[in-house]
């Protein structure tokens, strides 16, 4: 099959690689029909995630069709159209029993495109399939559904839920890329009084307004002043960090009100300074997190019911064999205006499953 293979910092290629096969009785093989690129994939290519070894197929989000399942798989069968979650869950370890699937110690967690071959391929092996793929309603379009593999549950769980967004809150979202936009869309479910979006790119601020931001500002002193002006100098009740650089994190800690919450979503490749000399007296809660995807079934139901906006975030579509071009477009979002790129939709020849 063809796949996007990581070859070390700054190097990857869409090339021939070995077909996946069943390795455990709990595995499923999925023919990938739609896949997207995540900001985390860019961090991997920059060398920020050293656990990813050269030779690994990248990607952790997909929609596709089940073509083979192991003997212990019960929830799906060949022919089912499914969402492949970014998080794999064994369902048996302490963390899975608590619903903290991102911390799975039974061979799950974030493994696709990280510790094992991922989804940016024509086929993918999904371990622990019963809890790691989700059957899709026929009415849900693949390019919409694939956004629920990662960015929507991540924004909702790590940003909105961890930040404890409540009705009437002022919510500031620093970073209006895909994760930040999904945070805006899901924060609206809690009817905050105001949502303020902060970013450097005008196109992303315009997208934030389309998705429900009440006010927008360019990153820097302008944004901090806007938050102060709109809150009578108190600061935002919840500030969501959706960039992953030290400057944006420190901005968030300056924007939050005493007793407020800073919810960090961004993937950080460098240390950020925690200014405890200012924060120790402010009763501020700072949370971090890897998504657990416990909200995925609910978000899928809301998407199918038309209660969740996803389609407007897809700005570019490509066939799978233009993966490298899609990466280039996505990595230059400031020039290209890319929010989310979706690849796929093509049909492939049947896969011959090999005995493991």
Coordinates of C-alpha atoms in Angstrom, one line a residue:
X1 CA 0.0 0.0 0.0
X2 CA 0.9 3.7 -0.1
X3 CA 1.4 5.7 3.1
X4 CA 3.0 8.9 4.4
X5 CA 6.2 7.6 6.1
X6 CA 8.3 9.6 8.6
X7 CA 12.0 9.5 7.9
X8 CA 13.3 11.8 10.6
X9 CA 13.1 15.5 11.5
X10 CA 11.9 17.4 8.5
X11 CA 11.7 14.3 6.2
X12 CA 8.7 12.3 5.1
X13 CA 7.4 10.7 1.9
X14 CA 4.3 9.2 0.3
X15 CA 5.6 5.8 -0.7
X16 CA 5.1 2.1 -0.9
X17 CA 5.2 0.3 2.5
X18 CA 4.1 -3.0 3.9
X19 CA 0.3 -3.7 4.2
X20 CA -1.0 -4.0 7.7
X21 CA -2.2 -7.4 9.0
X22 CA -4.0 -8.5 12.1
X23 CA -1.6 -9.0 15.0
X24 CA -4.1 -9.5 17.9
X25 CA -7.6 -10.9 18.1
X26 CA -8.8 -7.4 19.1
X27 CA -7.5 -5.7 16.0
X28 CA -9.4 -4.3 13.0
X29 CA -8.1 -3.4 9.5
X30 CA -9.7 -0.3 8.1
X31 CA -9.6 0.9 4.5
X32 CA -9.0 4.6 4.8
X33 CA -11.4 6.7 2.9
X34 CA -10.8 10.1 4.4
X35 CA -7.9 11.4 6.5
X36 CA -6.7 14.7 7.8
X37 CA -3.5 16.3 9.0
X38 CA -3.1 17.5 12.6
X39 CA -0.9 20.2 14.0
X40 CA 0.7 17.5 16.1
X41 CA 1.9 15.9 12.8
X42 CA 3.8 19.1 12.1
X43 CA 5.3 19.0 15.6
X44 CA 6.5 15.4 14.8
X45 CA 8.1 16.5 11.5
X46 CA 9.8 19.3 13.4
X47 CA 11.3 16.8 15.8
X48 CA 9.3 17.9 18.8
X49 CA 8.0 14.3 19.5
X50 CA 11.2 12.2 19.7
X51 CA 9.2 9.0 20.5
X52 CA 8.2 8.8 16.8
X53 CA 10.8 6.6 15.1
X54 CA 11.8 6.9 11.5
X55 CA 9.8 4.4 9.4
X56 CA 6.5 5.2 11.2
X57 CA 3.4 5.9 9.1
X58 CA 2.0 9.2 10.4
X59 CA -1.6 10.2 11.2
X60 CA -4.1 9.5 13.9
X61 CA -7.5 10.5 12.4
X62 CA -9.5 8.7 9.8
X63 CA -12.8 7.6 8.4
X64 CA -13.0 4.3 6.6
X65 CA -14.5 0.9 6.1
X66 CA -13.8 -2.2 8.2
X67 CA -12.3 -4.9 5.9
X68 CA -11.2 -7.4 8.5
X69 CA -11.6 -8.0 12.3
X70 CA -9.9 -10.2 14.8
X71 CA -11.9 -13.0 16.5
X72 CA -12.5 -11.0 19.7
X73 CA -14.0 -7.9 18.0
X74 CA -17.7 -7.7 18.7
X75 CA -18.8 -4.1 18.0
X76 CA -18.0 -3.8 14.3
X77 CA -17.8 -6.1 11.3
X78 CA -16.5 -6.0 7.7
X79 CA -18.4 -3.5 5.6
X80 CA -19.1 -1.1 8.5
X81 CA -18.2 2.6 7.9
X82 CA -16.4 3.9 11.0
X83 CA -14.6 6.8 12.6
X84 CA -11.0 5.9 13.7
X85 CA -10.3 7.7 17.0
X86 CA -7.0 9.3 17.7
X87 CA -7.0 7.5 21.0
X88 CA -6.9 3.7 21.4
X89 CA -8.4 2.2 24.5
X90 CA -7.9 -1.3 26.0
X91 CA -10.9 -0.9 28.2
X92 CA -9.4 -2.9 31.0
X93 CA -6.6 -0.9 32.7
X94 CA -7.3 1.5 35.6
X95 CA -7.3 4.6 33.4
X96 CA -9.7 3.1 30.9
X97 CA -12.1 2.0 33.7
X98 CA -12.1 5.7 34.8
X99 CA -12.8 6.9 31.2
X100 CA -9.3 8.4 30.9
X101 CA -8.5 6.5 27.7
X102 CA -5.7 8.9 26.7
X103 CA -3.7 7.5 29.6
X104 CA -4.4 3.8 28.8
X105 CA -1.7 1.5 30.1
X106 CA -3.0 -1.6 28.3
X107 CA -1.4 -0.9 24.9
X108 CA -3.6 2.1 24.1
X109 CA -3.6 5.9 24.5
X110 CA -2.2 8.0 21.6
X111 CA -0.4 5.3 19.7
X112 CA -1.5 5.7 16.0
X113 CA 1.1 7.7 14.1
X114 CA 3.1 7.9 17.3
X115 CA 4.2 4.5 18.7
X116 CA 2.7 2.4 15.8
X117 CA 1.8 3.0 12.2
X118 CA -1.0 5.5 11.7
X119 CA -3.8 6.5 9.5
X120 CA -2.2 8.5 6.7
X121 CA -2.2 5.4 4.5
X122 CA -4.5 3.4 2.3
X123 CA -5.1 0.9 5.1
X124 CA -4.5 1.0 8.9
X125 CA -4.5 -1.6 11.7
X126 CA -6.5 -0.4 14.7
X127 CA -5.8 -2.2 18.0
X128 CA -8.6 -2.6 20.6
X129 CA -11.1 -2.0 17.9
X130 CA -14.2 -2.4 20.1
X131 CA -13.4 0.9 21.9
X132 CA -11.3 2.6 19.3
X133 CA -13.6 2.9 16.3
X134 CA -17.1 4.3 16.1
X135 CA -19.8 3.3 13.5
X136 CA -21.0 6.3 11.5
X137 CA -24.5 7.2 10.6
X138 CA -25.0 7.2 6.9
X139 CA -26.1 10.8 6.8
X140 CA -22.7 12.0 8.2
X141 CA -20.3 13.1 5.5
X142 CA -16.8 11.7 5.8
X143 CA -15.0 15.1 5.7
X144 CA -17.1 16.3 8.6
X145 CA -16.8 13.1 10.6
X146 CA -13.0 13.0 10.4
X147 CA -12.9 16.2 12.4
X148 CA -14.4 14.3 15.3
X149 CA -11.4 11.9 15.4
X150 CA -9.3 14.4 17.3
X151 CA -9.8 18.2 17.1
X152 CA -13.4 18.4 18.3
X153 CA -13.1 16.0 21.3
X154 CA -9.7 17.5 22.1
X155 CA -11.1 21.1 22.1
X156 CA -14.2 20.1 24.0
X157 CA -12.6 17.9 26.7
X158 CA -9.2 19.5 27.2
X159 CA -10.3 23.1 26.6
X160 CA -14.0 23.5 27.4
X161 CA -14.5 20.8 30.0
X162 CA -11.2 21.2 31.8
X163 CA -11.7 25.0 31.7
X164 CA -15.1 24.5 33.3
X165 CA -16.8 26.9 30.9
X166 CA -20.2 27.9 32.4
X167 CA -23.2 30.0 31.2
X168 CA -22.4 33.7 31.4
X169 CA -18.6 33.2 31.3
X170 CA -16.2 35.3 29.3
X171 CA -14.0 32.8 27.4
X172 CA -10.8 33.8 25.6
X173 CA -9.3 31.4 23.1
X174 CA -5.7 32.1 22.2
X175 CA -5.0 30.5 18.8
X176 CA -7.7 30.3 16.2
X177 CA -6.3 27.4 14.3
X178 CA -8.4 24.2 14.0
X179 CA -8.3 23.3 17.7
X180 CA -9.0 26.9 18.7
X181 CA -12.0 27.1 16.3
X182 CA -13.3 23.8 17.6
X183 CA -13.0 25.2 21.1
X184 CA -15.1 28.2 20.1
X185 CA -17.7 26.0 18.5
X186 CA -18.0 23.7 21.6
X187 CA -17.8 26.5 24.1
X188 CA -20.9 27.9 22.6
X189 CA -22.8 24.8 23.8
X190 CA -22.5 26.3 27.3
X191 CA -23.9 29.7 26.4
X192 CA -21.0 31.9 27.6
X193 CA -21.6 35.7 27.6
X194 CA -18.6 36.4 25.4
X195 CA -16.1 34.5 23.4
X196 CA -12.9 36.4 22.4
X197 CA -10.6 34.9 19.8
X198 CA -6.9 35.8 19.5
X199 CA -4.6 35.0 16.6
X200 CA -2.0 36.6 14.4
X201 CA -3.8 35.7 11.1
X202 CA -6.7 37.8 9.9
X203 CA -8.2 34.9 8.0
X204 CA -8.4 32.8 11.1
X205 CA -10.0 35.6 13.1
X206 CA -12.6 35.9 10.4
X207 CA -13.2 32.1 10.7
X208 CA -13.5 32.5 14.4
X209 CA -16.2 35.1 13.9
X210 CA -18.1 32.7 11.6
X211 CA -18.0 30.0 14.2
X212 CA -19.3 32.2 17.0
X213 CA -16.6 34.4 18.4
X214 CA -18.1 37.7 19.7
X215 CA -14.8 39.7 19.5
X216 CA -11.4 39.1 17.9
X217 CA -8.0 40.6 18.3
X218 CA -4.5 40.2 17.0
X219 CA -2.1 38.5 19.4
X220 CA -0.1 40.8 21.7
X221 CA -0.9 43.8 23.8
X222 CA -4.1 44.6 21.7
X223 CA -5.6 41.2 22.7
X224 CA -4.8 41.6 26.4
X225 CA -6.2 45.1 26.4
X226 CA -9.4 43.9 24.7
X227 CA -10.0 41.3 27.3
X228 CA -9.4 43.8 30.0
X229 CA -11.8 46.3 28.4
X230 CA -14.6 43.7 27.9
X231 CA -14.3 42.4 31.5
X232 CA -14.0 45.8 33.4
X233 CA -10.4 44.9 34.1
X234 CA -11.1 41.6 35.8
X235 CA -9.9 39.2 33.0
X236 CA -11.5 36.3 31.4
X237 CA -13.2 33.5 33.4
X238 CA -11.6 30.9 31.1
X239 CA -8.6 31.2 28.8
X240 CA -7.9 28.4 26.4
X241 CA -4.4 28.0 25.1
X242 CA -4.5 26.5 21.6
X243 CA -1.1 27.3 20.1
X244 CA 1.7 25.5 22.0
X245 CA 4.4 28.2 22.3
X246 CA 5.7 29.8 25.4
X247 CA 4.5 33.3 24.5
X248 CA 0.9 32.2 24.1
X249 CA 0.8 30.3 27.3
X250 CA 2.2 33.3 29.2
X251 CA -0.3 35.6 27.5
X252 CA -3.1 33.3 28.8
X253 CA -1.9 33.6 32.4
X254 CA -2.0 37.4 32.1
X255 CA -5.5 37.3 30.6
X256 CA -7.2 35.2 33.2
X257 CA -9.1 36.7 36.2
X258 CA -8.5 35.8 39.8
X259 CA -10.2 32.5 40.5
X260 CA -10.3 31.7 36.7
X261 CA -9.1 28.8 34.7
X262 CA -6.3 28.4 32.1
X263 CA -6.9 25.3 30.0
X264 CA -3.8 24.4 28.0
X265 CA -4.5 22.4 24.8
X266 CA -1.4 23.3 22.7
X267 CA 1.4 20.9 22.1
X268 CA 4.5 22.5 23.6
X269 CA 8.0 21.7 22.2
X270 CA 9.8 24.2 24.5
X271 CA 9.6 25.2 28.2
X272 CA 7.3 28.0 29.1
X273 CA 7.8 30.2 32.2
X274 CA 5.2 29.9 34.9
X275 CA 5.1 33.3 36.6
X276 CA 4.2 32.1 40.1
X277 CA 5.4 35.5 41.5
X278 CA 2.2 36.9 39.9
X279 CA -0.1 33.9 40.0
X280 CA 0.4 32.5 43.5
X281 CA -2.1 35.0 45.0
X282 CA -4.7 34.8 42.2
X283 CA -6.3 31.4 42.9
X284 CA -5.8 30.5 39.2
X285 CA -6.3 26.9 38.1
X286 CA -4.1 25.7 35.2
X287 CA -4.9 22.4 33.5
X288 CA -3.2 20.3 30.9
X289 CA -4.4 17.2 29.2
X290 CA -4.3 14.6 26.4
X291 CA -7.8 14.0 25.0
X292 CA -9.6 10.9 26.2
X293 CA -12.3 10.9 23.5
X294 CA -15.0 9.9 26.0
X295 CA -17.1 12.6 24.4
X296 CA -16.8 11.2 20.8
X297 CA -20.2 9.4 20.8
X298 CA -22.0 12.5 22.0
X299 CA -20.3 14.7 19.5
X300 CA -21.2 12.3 16.7
X301 CA -24.8 12.4 17.7
X302 CA -24.7 16.2 17.7
X303 CA -23.1 16.3 14.3
X304 CA -25.7 14.0 12.9
X305 CA -28.4 16.1 14.4
X306 CA -27.0 19.3 12.9
X307 CA -26.2 20.8 16.2
X308 CA -22.4 21.0 15.7
X309 CA -20.7 23.0 12.9
X310 CA -17.8 21.2 11.3
X311 CA -17.9 21.5 7.5
X312 CA -16.9 25.2 7.4
X313 CA -13.5 24.3 8.9
X314 CA -12.4 22.2 5.9
X315 CA -10.7 24.7 3.5
X316 CA -8.8 22.3 1.3
X317 CA -9.4 18.8 -0.1
X318 CA -7.0 16.5 -1.9
X319 CA -6.8 13.0 -3.2
X320 CA -4.7 10.7 -1.0
X321 CA -1.8 10.6 -3.4
X322 CA -1.3 14.3 -3.0
X323 CA -0.4 13.9 0.7
X324 CA 2.9 15.8 0.4
X325 CA 1.2 18.7 -1.3
X326 CA -1.5 18.7 1.4
X327 CA 1.2 18.9 4.1
X328 CA 2.8 21.8 2.3
X329 CA -0.4 23.7 2.2
X330 CA -1.3 22.9 5.8
X331 CA 2.2 23.8 7.1
X332 CA 2.0 27.3 5.3
X333 CA -1.4 28.2 6.7
X334 CA -0.5 31.8 7.1
X335 CA 0.0 32.0 3.3
X336 CA -2.6 29.5 2.1
X337 CA -5.4 30.2 4.6
X338 CA -5.7 26.5 5.4
X339 CA -7.7 25.5 8.4
X340 CA -8.3 21.8 8.0
X341 CA -7.2 19.7 4.9
X342 CA -9.0 16.5 4.1
X343 CA -7.6 13.8 1.9
X344 CA -9.3 10.8 0.4
X345 CA -12.7 9.6 -0.9
X346 CA -11.1 7.3 -3.4
X347 CA -11.8 3.6 -3.5
X348 CA -9.0 1.0 -3.3
X349 CA -8.6 -2.6 -4.4
X350 CA -9.4 -5.2 -1.7
X351 CA -6.7 -5.8 0.8
X352 CA -5.4 -9.3 1.2
X353 CA -5.0 -10.0 4.9
X354 CA -2.0 -11.9 5.9
X355 CA -1.8 -14.2 8.8
X356 CA 0.2 -12.6 11.6

